[in-house]
Short mmCIF file of C-alpha atoms and ligand atoms in Angstrom, two decimals:
data_model
loop_
_atom_site.label_atom_id
_atom_site.label_comp_id
_atom_site.label_asym_id
_atom_site.label_seq_id
_atom_site.Cartn_x
_atom_site.Cartn_y
_atom_site.Cartn_z
CA MET A 821 0.00 0.00 0.00
CA GLU A 822 1.28 3.48 -0.85
CA ASP A 823 2.68 5.37 2.17
CA LEU A 824 0.25 8.28 2.19
CA ILE A 825 1.90 9.98 5.16
CA MET A 826 5.20 10.32 3.32
CA LYS A 827 3.38 11.41 0.18
CA ALA A 828 1.39 14.10 2.00
CA TYR A 829 4.47 15.58 3.71
CA LYS A 830 6.64 15.65 0.58
CA PRO A 831 8.31 19.08 0.27
CA GLU A 832 8.32 19.06 -3.56
CA THR A 833 4.57 18.54 -3.71
CA PHE A 834 3.95 21.30 -1.21
CA ARG A 835 6.26 23.70 -3.06
CA SER A 836 4.55 23.08 -6.38
CA GLU A 837 0.99 23.28 -5.00
CA ALA A 838 1.80 26.47 -3.12
CA HIS A 839 3.29 28.12 -6.21
CA GLN A 840 0.22 27.21 -8.24
CA LEU A 841 -2.10 28.69 -5.63
CA VAL A 842 -0.13 31.92 -5.38
CA GLU A 843 -0.32 32.20 -9.19
CA LEU A 844 -4.09 31.70 -9.04
CA LEU A 845 -4.55 34.36 -6.34
CA ALA A 846 -2.25 36.84 -8.07
CA THR A 847 -4.28 36.46 -11.28
CA GLU A 848 -7.42 37.14 -9.26
CA LEU A 849 -5.78 40.25 -7.86
CA GLU A 850 -4.95 41.46 -11.37
CA LYS A 851 -8.62 41.15 -12.32
CA ALA A 852 -9.61 43.02 -9.17
CA HIS A 853 -8.14 46.23 -10.56
CA SER A 854 -10.76 46.36 -13.37
CA ALA A 855 -14.45 47.25 -13.25
CA PRO A 856 -16.53 44.23 -12.21
CA GLN A 857 -18.33 42.23 -14.90
CA LYS A 858 -21.42 40.08 -14.36
CA LYS A 859 -20.78 37.26 -11.87
CA ASP A 860 -17.33 38.64 -10.98
CA THR A 861 -18.25 39.59 -7.44
CA ILE A 862 -20.75 36.85 -6.70
CA ASN A 863 -21.68 33.90 -8.84
CA TRP A 864 -24.93 33.20 -7.06
CA GLU A 865 -26.39 29.73 -6.76
CA SER A 866 -29.21 28.57 -4.54
CA PRO A 867 -28.38 26.62 -1.34
CA ALA A 868 -29.79 23.46 -3.00
CA GLU A 869 -27.51 23.88 -6.04
CA GLN A 870 -24.47 24.46 -3.81
CA LEU A 871 -25.22 21.44 -1.71
CA ALA A 872 -25.75 19.24 -4.77
CA TYR A 873 -22.44 20.42 -6.23
CA TRP A 874 -20.42 19.72 -3.09
CA GLN A 875 -22.17 16.47 -2.30
CA ASN A 876 -21.34 15.25 -5.78
CA ASP A 877 -17.76 16.50 -5.49
CA PHE A 878 -17.32 14.81 -2.13
CA ASN A 879 -18.53 11.49 -3.52
CA SER A 880 -16.14 11.63 -6.51
CA PRO A 881 -12.81 9.76 -6.68
CA LEU A 882 -9.83 11.17 -4.73
CA ILE A 883 -7.92 14.00 -6.38
CA ASN A 884 -4.17 14.34 -6.95
CA ASN A 885 -3.83 18.08 -6.90
CA PRO A 886 -6.08 20.51 -4.98
CA GLN A 887 -5.98 23.30 -7.62
CA GLN A 888 -9.28 22.38 -9.26
CA LEU A 889 -10.87 22.20 -5.83
CA PHE A 890 -9.45 25.65 -4.96
CA ARG A 891 -10.85 27.04 -8.23
CA SER A 892 -14.27 25.60 -7.41
CA VAL A 893 -14.21 27.26 -3.99
CA MET A 894 -13.19 30.57 -5.51
CA SER A 895 -15.90 30.55 -8.16
CA ARG A 896 -18.48 29.68 -5.52
CA SER A 897 -17.48 32.32 -2.97
CA VAL A 898 -18.00 36.06 -2.78
CA ASN A 899 -14.94 37.74 -4.24
CA LEU A 900 -14.00 40.34 -1.64
CA HIS A 901 -11.24 41.73 -3.86
CA SER A 902 -13.66 42.59 -6.63
CA ARG A 903 -14.33 46.31 -6.93
CA GLY A 904 -18.02 45.41 -6.73
CA TYR A 905 -17.65 44.04 -3.19
CA ILE A 906 -19.38 46.60 -1.00
CA GLY A 907 -21.35 44.24 1.20
CA HIS A 908 -20.61 43.21 4.75
CA GLN A 909 -18.00 44.68 7.10
CA THR A 910 -15.40 42.05 6.28
CA ALA A 911 -11.97 43.20 5.16
CA THR A 912 -10.78 43.00 1.59
CA THR A 913 -7.63 41.44 2.94
CA LEU A 914 -4.25 42.90 2.20
CA PRO A 915 -2.64 40.34 -0.16
CA VAL A 916 0.36 39.83 2.12
CA THR A 917 -1.98 38.33 4.70
CA ALA A 918 -2.50 35.31 2.44
CA LEU A 919 1.17 34.66 3.19
CA THR A 920 0.89 35.30 6.92
CA SER A 921 -2.10 32.93 6.92
CA ALA A 922 0.07 30.22 5.40
CA LEU A 923 2.75 30.78 8.03
CA ILE A 924 0.24 30.76 10.90
CA SER A 925 -1.32 27.51 9.67
CA PHE A 926 1.97 25.79 8.97
CA PHE A 927 3.50 26.58 12.38
CA ASN A 928 0.19 26.19 14.22
CA ASN A 929 1.55 27.54 17.53
CA GLY A 930 -1.33 27.38 19.97
CA MET A 931 -0.43 30.41 22.10
CA ALA A 932 -2.06 29.48 25.43
CA VAL A 933 1.31 28.83 27.04
CA TYR A 934 4.46 30.79 26.39
CA GLU A 935 6.50 28.12 24.57
CA MET A 936 3.63 27.41 22.17
CA GLY A 937 3.57 31.02 21.07
CA MET A 938 6.82 32.68 21.98
CA ALA A 939 6.75 35.07 19.03
CA GLY A 940 2.95 35.33 18.97
CA ASN A 941 2.53 36.23 22.63
CA ALA A 942 5.21 38.89 22.45
CA MET A 943 3.85 40.36 19.19
CA GLU A 944 0.39 40.42 20.74
CA LYS A 945 1.69 42.40 23.70
CA VAL A 946 3.53 44.85 21.43
CA VAL A 947 0.59 45.47 19.06
CA THR A 948 -2.14 45.66 21.70
CA GLY A 949 0.11 47.95 23.76
CA TYR A 950 0.54 50.18 20.73
CA MET A 951 -3.19 50.25 20.02
CA ALA A 952 -3.94 51.02 23.68
CA THR A 953 -1.62 54.03 23.49
CA LYS A 954 -3.39 55.21 20.35
CA PHE A 955 -6.67 55.27 22.26
CA GLY A 956 -5.12 57.35 25.02
CA PHE A 957 -4.47 54.62 27.61
CA ASP A 958 -1.23 54.75 29.61
CA GLU A 959 1.31 52.11 30.67
CA GLU A 960 -1.24 50.58 33.08
CA ALA A 961 -3.10 49.24 30.05
CA SER A 962 -3.07 45.72 28.65
CA GLY A 963 -4.62 43.91 25.74
CA ILE A 964 -5.30 40.51 24.29
CA VAL A 965 -6.38 39.14 20.94
CA THR A 966 -9.56 37.11 20.65
CA SER A 967 -11.04 35.17 17.77
CA GLY A 968 -13.62 37.76 16.80
CA GLY A 969 -15.52 40.70 18.16
CA THR A 970 -18.36 38.63 19.55
CA LEU A 971 -15.91 36.92 21.87
CA GLY A 972 -14.20 40.29 22.38
CA ASN A 973 -17.40 41.87 23.67
CA LEU A 974 -18.06 38.90 25.96
CA THR A 975 -14.50 39.15 27.28
CA ALA A 976 -14.89 42.86 28.05
CA LEU A 977 -18.22 42.33 29.83
CA LEU A 978 -16.72 39.49 31.87
CA ALA A 979 -13.92 41.86 32.85
CA ALA A 980 -16.51 44.48 33.83
CA ARG A 981 -18.21 41.92 36.05
CA ALA A 982 -14.92 40.78 37.56
CA ALA A 983 -14.09 44.39 38.45
CA MET A 984 -17.09 44.50 40.82
CA PRO A 985 -17.40 43.04 44.29
CA ASN A 986 -18.12 39.36 43.67
CA VAL A 987 -21.86 38.66 43.66
CA LEU A 988 -21.68 35.43 41.66
CA GLY A 989 -24.07 32.87 43.14
CA LYS A 990 -25.72 35.47 45.39
CA PRO A 991 -29.29 36.82 44.92
CA GLU A 992 -27.84 40.24 43.98
CA TYR A 993 -26.33 38.69 40.87
CA GLY A 994 -29.69 38.74 39.10
CA GLN A 995 -29.88 42.51 39.65
CA LEU A 996 -26.82 43.32 37.55
CA ALA A 997 -27.79 45.40 34.54
CA ILE A 998 -26.11 46.90 31.52
CA MET A 999 -26.95 49.99 29.46
CA VAL A 1000 -26.52 49.90 25.73
CA SER A 1001 -27.82 51.61 22.59
CA GLU A 1002 -30.85 50.02 20.98
CA GLU A 1003 -28.67 49.95 17.83
CA ALA A 1004 -25.85 47.92 19.44
CA HIS A 1005 -24.61 44.72 17.81
CA TYR A 1006 -26.47 41.61 18.94
CA SER A 1007 -23.29 40.17 20.44
CA ILE A 1008 -23.70 42.48 23.45
CA GLU A 1009 -27.12 41.06 24.27
CA ARG A 1010 -25.81 37.56 23.62
CA ALA A 1011 -22.91 38.13 26.03
CA VAL A 1012 -25.29 39.34 28.74
CA ARG A 1013 -27.47 36.27 28.27
CA ILE A 1014 -24.43 33.98 28.39
CA MET A 1015 -23.60 35.63 31.71
CA GLY A 1016 -26.97 34.37 32.93
CA LEU A 1017 -28.65 37.73 33.26
CA PRO A 1018 -32.30 38.18 32.30
CA ALA A 1019 -33.23 40.07 29.12
CA GLU A 1020 -34.91 42.85 31.13
CA ASN A 1021 -31.52 43.69 32.65
CA ILE A 1022 -30.32 44.88 29.25
CA ILE A 1023 -31.40 48.50 29.28
CA LYS A 1024 -31.74 49.56 25.66
CA VAL A 1025 -31.26 53.30 25.40
CA PRO A 1026 -33.11 54.89 22.45
CA VAL A 1027 -31.27 56.65 19.63
CA ASN A 1028 -31.65 60.10 18.10
CA ASP A 1029 -32.44 60.79 14.44
CA ARG A 1030 -28.78 60.12 13.57
CA PHE A 1031 -29.06 56.70 15.25
CA GLN A 1032 -26.70 57.65 18.10
CA MET A 1033 -27.49 56.63 21.68
CA ARG A 1034 -29.39 59.50 23.31
CA ALA A 1035 -26.89 60.61 25.93
CA ASP A 1036 -29.46 63.07 27.32
CA THR A 1037 -31.60 60.13 28.51
CA LEU A 1038 -28.87 58.20 30.35
CA GLU A 1039 -29.66 59.66 33.79
CA HIS A 1040 -33.34 58.90 33.32
CA TYR A 1041 -32.72 55.21 32.47
CA TYR A 1042 -30.16 54.88 35.26
CA LYS A 1043 -32.63 56.23 37.84
CA GLU A 1044 -35.36 54.00 36.49
CA ALA A 1045 -33.08 50.96 36.84
CA THR A 1046 -32.01 51.92 40.36
CA ALA A 1047 -35.66 52.33 41.38
CA LYS A 1048 -36.23 48.75 40.19
CA ASP A 1049 -33.29 47.58 42.35
CA GLN A 1050 -31.15 46.95 39.29
CA LYS A 1051 -27.43 47.56 39.65
CA VAL A 1052 -26.01 48.99 36.43
CA PHE A 1053 -22.41 47.75 36.23
CA CYS A 1054 -21.54 48.52 32.62
CA ILE A 1055 -22.42 50.84 29.76
CA VAL A 1056 -21.47 50.17 26.16
CA GLY A 1057 -20.84 52.82 23.51
CA CYS A 1058 -20.92 51.99 19.78
CA ALA A 1059 -18.09 53.20 17.56
CA CYS A 1060 -19.80 52.66 15.25
CA SER A 1061 -23.09 50.76 15.18
CA THR A 1062 -23.44 47.88 12.75
CA SER A 1063 -26.57 48.54 10.79
CA ILE A 1064 -26.14 52.22 9.97
CA GLY A 1065 -22.62 53.02 11.13
CA ALA A 1066 -23.47 55.65 13.78
CA TYR A 1067 -20.92 56.79 16.37
CA ASP A 1068 -22.24 57.30 19.90
CA ASP A 1069 -21.13 60.33 21.90
CA LEU A 1070 -18.29 58.62 23.79
CA GLU A 1071 -17.40 61.79 25.69
CA ALA A 1072 -20.87 62.06 27.22
CA ILE A 1073 -21.11 58.33 27.93
CA GLY A 1074 -17.65 58.39 29.51
CA GLN A 1075 -18.61 61.24 31.82
CA PHE A 1076 -21.79 59.44 32.81
CA ALA A 1077 -19.86 56.23 33.51
CA GLN A 1078 -17.29 58.06 35.64
CA LYS A 1079 -20.00 59.84 37.63
CA HIS A 1080 -21.70 56.54 38.54
CA ASN A 1081 -18.54 54.45 38.72
CA ILE A 1082 -19.70 52.12 35.97
CA TRP A 1083 -17.44 50.15 33.61
CA PHE A 1084 -17.39 51.85 30.20
CA HIS A 1085 -16.85 49.53 27.24
CA VAL A 1086 -16.51 50.78 23.67
CA ASP A 1087 -17.54 48.39 20.92
CA GLY A 1088 -15.21 49.71 18.24
CA ALA A 1089 -15.27 46.50 16.17
CA HIS A 1090 -15.80 48.36 12.94
CA GLY A 1091 -15.13 52.02 13.54
CA ALA A 1092 -12.37 52.38 16.14
CA PRO A 1093 -9.58 52.30 13.50
CA VAL A 1094 -10.52 55.90 12.59
CA ILE A 1095 -8.04 56.63 15.36
CA PHE A 1096 -5.42 56.43 12.57
CA SER A 1097 -7.01 59.28 10.62
CA PRO A 1098 -6.56 62.91 11.65
CA VAL A 1099 -9.70 63.65 9.58
CA TYR A 1100 -12.01 61.16 11.31
CA SER A 1101 -10.47 60.48 14.73
CA HIS A 1102 -12.73 63.16 16.27
CA LEU A 1103 -15.53 60.58 16.00
CA LEU A 1104 -13.86 58.80 18.94
CA GLN A 1105 -13.63 61.81 21.21
CA GLY A 1106 -13.89 60.55 24.79
CA ILE A 1107 -12.66 57.01 24.04
CA GLU A 1108 -9.79 57.52 26.49
CA LYS A 1109 -12.39 57.45 29.28
CA ALA A 1110 -13.25 53.82 28.42
CA ASP A 1111 -12.26 50.92 30.66
CA SER A 1112 -12.16 48.62 27.64
CA VAL A 1113 -12.16 48.99 23.87
CA MET A 1114 -12.73 46.23 21.35
CA VAL A 1115 -11.53 46.57 17.75
CA ASP A 1116 -11.63 43.99 14.96
CA PHE A 1117 -8.46 43.74 12.89
CA HIS A 1118 -10.49 41.81 10.32
CA LYS A 1119 -12.82 44.67 9.51
CA MET A 1120 -11.20 48.04 8.84
CA MET A 1121 -7.61 46.92 9.47
CA MET A 1122 -7.38 44.68 6.41
CA ALA A 1123 -6.56 41.42 8.22
CA PRO A 1124 -8.25 38.06 7.60
CA SER A 1125 -10.97 36.87 9.97
CA LEU A 1126 -10.97 36.39 12.88
CA SER A 1127 -8.65 38.67 14.79
CA THR A 1128 -9.75 41.14 17.42
CA ALA A 1129 -8.01 43.30 20.00
CA VAL A 1130 -9.57 43.78 23.43
CA LEU A 1131 -7.80 46.59 25.23
CA PHE A 1132 -8.08 47.32 28.93
CA LYS A 1133 -7.26 50.54 30.73
CA SER A 1134 -6.03 48.55 33.73
CA ALA A 1135 -4.03 45.36 33.33
CA ARG A 1136 -4.65 44.62 37.00
CA GLN A 1137 -8.43 44.69 36.56
CA ALA A 1138 -8.29 42.70 33.32
CA GLY A 1139 -6.17 40.04 35.00
CA LYS A 1140 -9.05 39.12 37.31
CA THR A 1141 -11.35 38.08 34.47
CA PHE A 1142 -10.35 34.45 34.03
CA LEU A 1143 -8.71 33.61 37.36
CA GLN A 1144 -8.80 29.81 37.51
CA LYS A 1145 -6.52 26.86 38.12
CA ALA A 1146 -4.93 24.81 35.30
CA GLU A 1147 -1.79 23.32 36.83
CA TYR A 1148 -0.75 21.41 33.76
CA LEU A 1149 -0.48 24.71 31.88
CA TRP A 1150 0.54 27.35 34.40
CA GLN A 1151 2.22 27.00 37.80
CA ASP A 1152 0.85 30.14 39.39
CA GLN A 1153 -2.51 31.45 38.28
CA GLN A 1154 -2.20 34.62 40.35
CA ALA A 1155 1.11 35.71 38.85
CA ASP A 1156 0.91 38.42 36.24
CA GLU A 1157 2.43 36.66 33.24
CA TRP A 1158 1.47 38.37 29.98
CA TYR A 1159 3.42 35.71 28.06
CA ASN A 1160 1.08 32.92 29.14
CA SER A 1161 -1.78 34.50 27.26
CA GLY A 1162 -4.22 31.68 27.94
CA LYS A 1163 -4.60 33.08 31.46
CA GLN A 1164 -6.12 36.26 30.07
CA THR A 1165 -8.41 34.92 27.43
CA PHE A 1166 -11.42 32.67 27.03
CA GLU A 1167 -9.64 30.56 24.44
CA CYS A 1168 -7.06 27.87 25.10
CA THR A 1169 -5.53 26.96 21.72
CA LYS A 1170 -5.60 30.16 19.71
CA PRO A 1171 -4.05 30.82 16.29
CA MET A 1172 -1.29 33.41 16.08
CA THR A 1173 -3.51 35.83 14.13
CA ILE A 1174 -1.61 38.79 15.47
CA LEU A 1175 1.01 38.00 12.81
CA HIS A 1176 -1.29 39.56 10.18
CA THR A 1177 -1.51 42.93 11.90
CA TYR A 1178 2.07 42.89 13.11
CA THR A 1179 3.25 42.29 9.53
CA ILE A 1180 0.97 45.02 8.10
CA MET A 1181 2.23 47.48 10.71
CA ARG A 1182 5.88 46.59 10.04
CA LEU A 1183 5.44 46.91 6.28
CA TYR A 1184 3.33 50.06 6.10
CA GLY A 1185 2.99 51.70 9.52
CA ASP A 1186 0.00 53.85 10.49
CA THR A 1187 -0.08 55.58 7.11
CA LEU A 1188 -1.68 52.65 5.32
CA TYR A 1189 -4.56 52.60 7.80
CA GLN A 1190 -4.90 56.35 7.58
CA GLN A 1191 -5.16 56.22 3.78
CA HIS A 1192 -7.56 53.29 3.96
CA ILE A 1193 -9.93 55.06 6.35
CA ASP A 1194 -9.76 58.38 4.53
CA LYS A 1195 -10.46 56.75 1.19
CA LEU A 1196 -13.37 54.55 2.31
CA TYR A 1197 -15.03 57.07 4.65
CA GLY A 1198 -14.54 59.78 2.02
CA MET A 1199 -16.08 57.63 -0.70
CA ALA A 1200 -19.13 56.98 1.51
CA GLY A 1201 -19.68 60.74 1.63
CA GLU A 1202 -19.38 60.90 -2.17
CA PHE A 1203 -21.85 58.07 -2.58
CA ALA A 1204 -24.32 59.81 -0.26
CA TYR A 1205 -24.00 62.92 -2.41
CA MET A 1206 -24.74 60.85 -5.56
CA VAL A 1207 -27.84 59.43 -3.87
CA HIS A 1208 -28.97 62.95 -2.95
CA GLN A 1209 -28.55 64.09 -6.54
CA HIS A 1210 -30.60 61.22 -7.85
CA GLU A 1211 -34.33 61.68 -7.98
CA ASN A 1212 -35.09 57.94 -7.73
CA PHE A 1213 -33.07 57.26 -4.59
CA GLU A 1214 -33.14 58.32 -0.96
CA LEU A 1215 -30.79 57.95 2.04
CA ALA A 1216 -31.80 56.51 5.42
CA CYS A 1217 -29.54 59.14 6.99
CA GLU A 1218 -26.27 60.94 6.31
CA PRO A 1219 -23.38 58.48 6.72
CA GLN A 1220 -20.98 58.93 9.64
CA SER A 1221 -18.73 56.09 8.49
CA ASN A 1222 -18.22 53.96 5.37
CA ILE A 1223 -21.67 52.38 5.82
CA VAL A 1224 -24.46 53.91 3.74
CA CYS A 1225 -28.12 52.88 3.80
CA PHE A 1226 -30.24 54.00 0.88
CA ARG A 1227 -33.08 52.79 -1.32
CA LEU A 1228 -35.14 53.30 -4.42
CA LYS A 1229 -38.07 55.56 -3.70
CA ALA A 1230 -41.31 53.76 -4.40
CA GLY A 1231 -43.76 54.97 -1.73
CA ALA A 1232 -45.76 52.10 -0.26
CA GLU A 1233 -44.00 49.65 -2.61
CA SER A 1234 -40.52 50.56 -1.36
CA ASN A 1235 -39.92 47.54 0.83
CA GLU A 1236 -40.98 45.01 -1.76
CA LEU A 1237 -39.22 46.72 -4.65
CA ASN A 1238 -35.90 47.10 -2.82
CA ARG A 1239 -35.99 43.51 -1.61
CA ASP A 1240 -36.61 42.26 -5.14
CA VAL A 1241 -33.91 44.46 -6.59
CA LEU A 1242 -31.40 43.25 -4.01
CA GLN A 1243 -31.95 39.62 -4.96
CA ARG A 1244 -31.69 40.45 -8.66
CA LEU A 1245 -28.52 42.45 -8.05
CA ILE A 1246 -26.97 39.45 -6.34
CA GLU A 1247 -27.98 37.23 -9.25
CA ASP A 1248 -26.46 39.74 -11.69
CA GLY A 1249 -23.19 39.37 -9.77
CA ARG A 1250 -21.41 42.63 -10.60
CA PHE A 1251 -21.96 43.96 -7.11
CA TYR A 1252 -22.46 42.43 -3.72
CA ILE A 1253 -24.41 44.65 -1.34
CA VAL A 1254 -26.76 43.75 1.53
CA GLY A 1255 -30.03 44.91 3.03
CA THR A 1256 -31.09 46.09 6.46
CA THR A 1257 -34.28 47.08 8.23
CA ILE A 1258 -34.41 50.54 9.75
CA LYS A 1259 -37.50 51.56 11.68
CA GLN A 1260 -39.47 48.74 10.02
CA GLU A 1261 -38.42 49.90 6.54
CA PHE A 1262 -36.17 47.88 4.26
CA TYR A 1263 -33.05 49.63 2.94
CA LEU A 1264 -30.16 48.66 0.73
CA ARG A 1265 -26.89 48.88 2.59
CA ILE A 1266 -23.35 49.24 1.34
CA THR A 1267 -20.15 49.12 3.35
CA LEU A 1268 -17.15 50.40 1.45
CA MET A 1269 -14.52 47.86 2.45
CA ASN A 1270 -12.51 47.48 -0.73
CA PRO A 1271 -9.94 50.24 -1.28
CA LEU A 1272 -9.87 49.31 -4.99
CA THR A 1273 -13.52 50.34 -5.45
CA GLN A 1274 -13.83 53.53 -7.51
CA LYS A 1275 -16.35 56.33 -7.64
CA ASP A 1276 -17.30 55.12 -11.15
CA ASP A 1277 -18.27 51.75 -9.70
CA LEU A 1278 -20.69 53.46 -7.33
CA GLU A 1279 -22.27 55.40 -10.18
CA GLN A 1280 -22.55 52.13 -12.05
CA LEU A 1281 -24.17 50.52 -9.00
CA LEU A 1282 -26.97 53.09 -8.96
CA SER A 1283 -27.61 52.70 -12.67
CA VAL A 1284 -27.63 48.87 -12.45
CA ILE A 1285 -30.11 49.08 -9.58
CA GLU A 1286 -32.32 51.41 -11.61
CA ASP A 1287 -32.18 49.13 -14.64
CA LEU A 1288 -33.09 46.12 -12.56
CA ALA A 1289 -35.97 47.99 -10.99
CA MET A 1290 -37.29 48.98 -14.37
CA SER A 1291 -37.01 45.56 -15.91
CA ASP A 1292 -40.26 43.73 -16.49
CA ALA A 1293 -39.55 40.97 -14.01
CA VAL A 1294 -39.58 43.37 -11.09
CA MET A 1295 -42.26 45.76 -12.26
CA GLY A 1296 -44.50 42.77 -13.01
C1 PLP B 63 -20.26 46.80 16.19
C2 PLP B 63 -19.97 45.32 16.11
N1 PLP B 63 -19.66 44.66 17.22
C3 PLP B 63 -19.39 43.33 17.20
C4 PLP B 63 -19.42 42.62 16.03
C5 PLP B 63 -19.12 41.16 16.04
O1 PLP B 63 -17.85 40.96 15.55
P1 PLP B 63 -17.35 39.56 14.94
O2 PLP B 63 -18.10 39.36 13.67
O3 PLP B 63 -15.89 39.78 14.76
O4 PLP B 63 -17.65 38.50 15.96
C6 PLP B 63 -19.75 43.28 14.84
C7 PLP B 63 -19.82 42.53 13.57
O5 PLP B 63 -20.25 43.01 12.56
C8 PLP B 63 -20.03 44.67 14.87
O6 PLP B 63 -20.35 45.35 13.77
#
């Protein structure tokens, strides 16, 4: 019988397969510099068609070379490097991160203990320390990387709970409450539920007409909670919110949190990287008052998913979050050992995703991020202007970030028409955009994530949408 182990680990095979893949990706990147053609951004197939394809593929004879398989995956996935990719808040990854991904996977250092992540743990400390300084924290600060913002938010809320006198297992535990914008990402509510707190202890603060948390109502909701014997231990500010990209007034929230001695967490998953831009960093005014800030590297910082920084104003406070014994990993749980990162994070084995951001920072410094933010946030403003100029379209509200919600005007038919058009746009495949519901109304939503996208593409998007809306199939 053929020795498959030796075959699979053969360096020549790996070298050749890797070269072929790099060639394939580089060709894709070449195409990404041109205007998108039909099916370039998404080659849509129904779930049933996808399943049938992969079921059939899986049942076929073994393959010798994975290239055809890789091509099949590529043609059946959204192409985030296409100029027509303006959909979700996922990064159009910097090409060099395809290489860092290979290195991370090949070395597979698990990071929980120092030896299994010597470079990774140190790079994580350097980068999170740098980010913390950017947000105005001092040398007391610390940070860790988590696999995603959902886990990042949970981690920050667990830290907020650990910073309080311990009421775990006591009747008072059920009184703990958190204040958050009604526009906050669902991961906040999920985290609170995971912590075993009832839904009514999530105090959803209403937003103003720009979809920002109404800071003028904070005292009112706090008093109301206190009167109900709820103990507010944390308030979360959005920078920015997911659906519409609104930045809360972090200065006002920070002052409120300080006054009542409440943990202040900033969910900056998408929008905190504006810190790199002198033009847009004012949107974060007050962030230095936060006790914790979460920022996704895999959104506006061009890294592959999932890689998130959770930054804490006080390393001492953060260190209390996951206090627990695991003798086979760490001798002394109490000791402050940044290099055994498993002590500070929910995860045990964790990929060295910090290598992506560390590499980007070493290659390009802050300037790349600054240019990226300025370009994408600036283009959102230009797109909003185009929408304003167009008699058939309307905006949900002026964009504050690179997220813009808009729709075709069609009076009472608006929801149905825009839903239909969205599906037809996806089937056309030149553009990938998404939809969202704002105040019970359906809107089209773009997030400018791809720095290769041009103003012309956005003009083209509006005209394709109009054409689709006018075609017989939609108008009946
Ligand atoms: C504001 C905000 N917070 C948290 C998250 C969750 O982040 P992740 O998808 O990295 O888990 C998102 C995702 O879109 C988000 O927009």
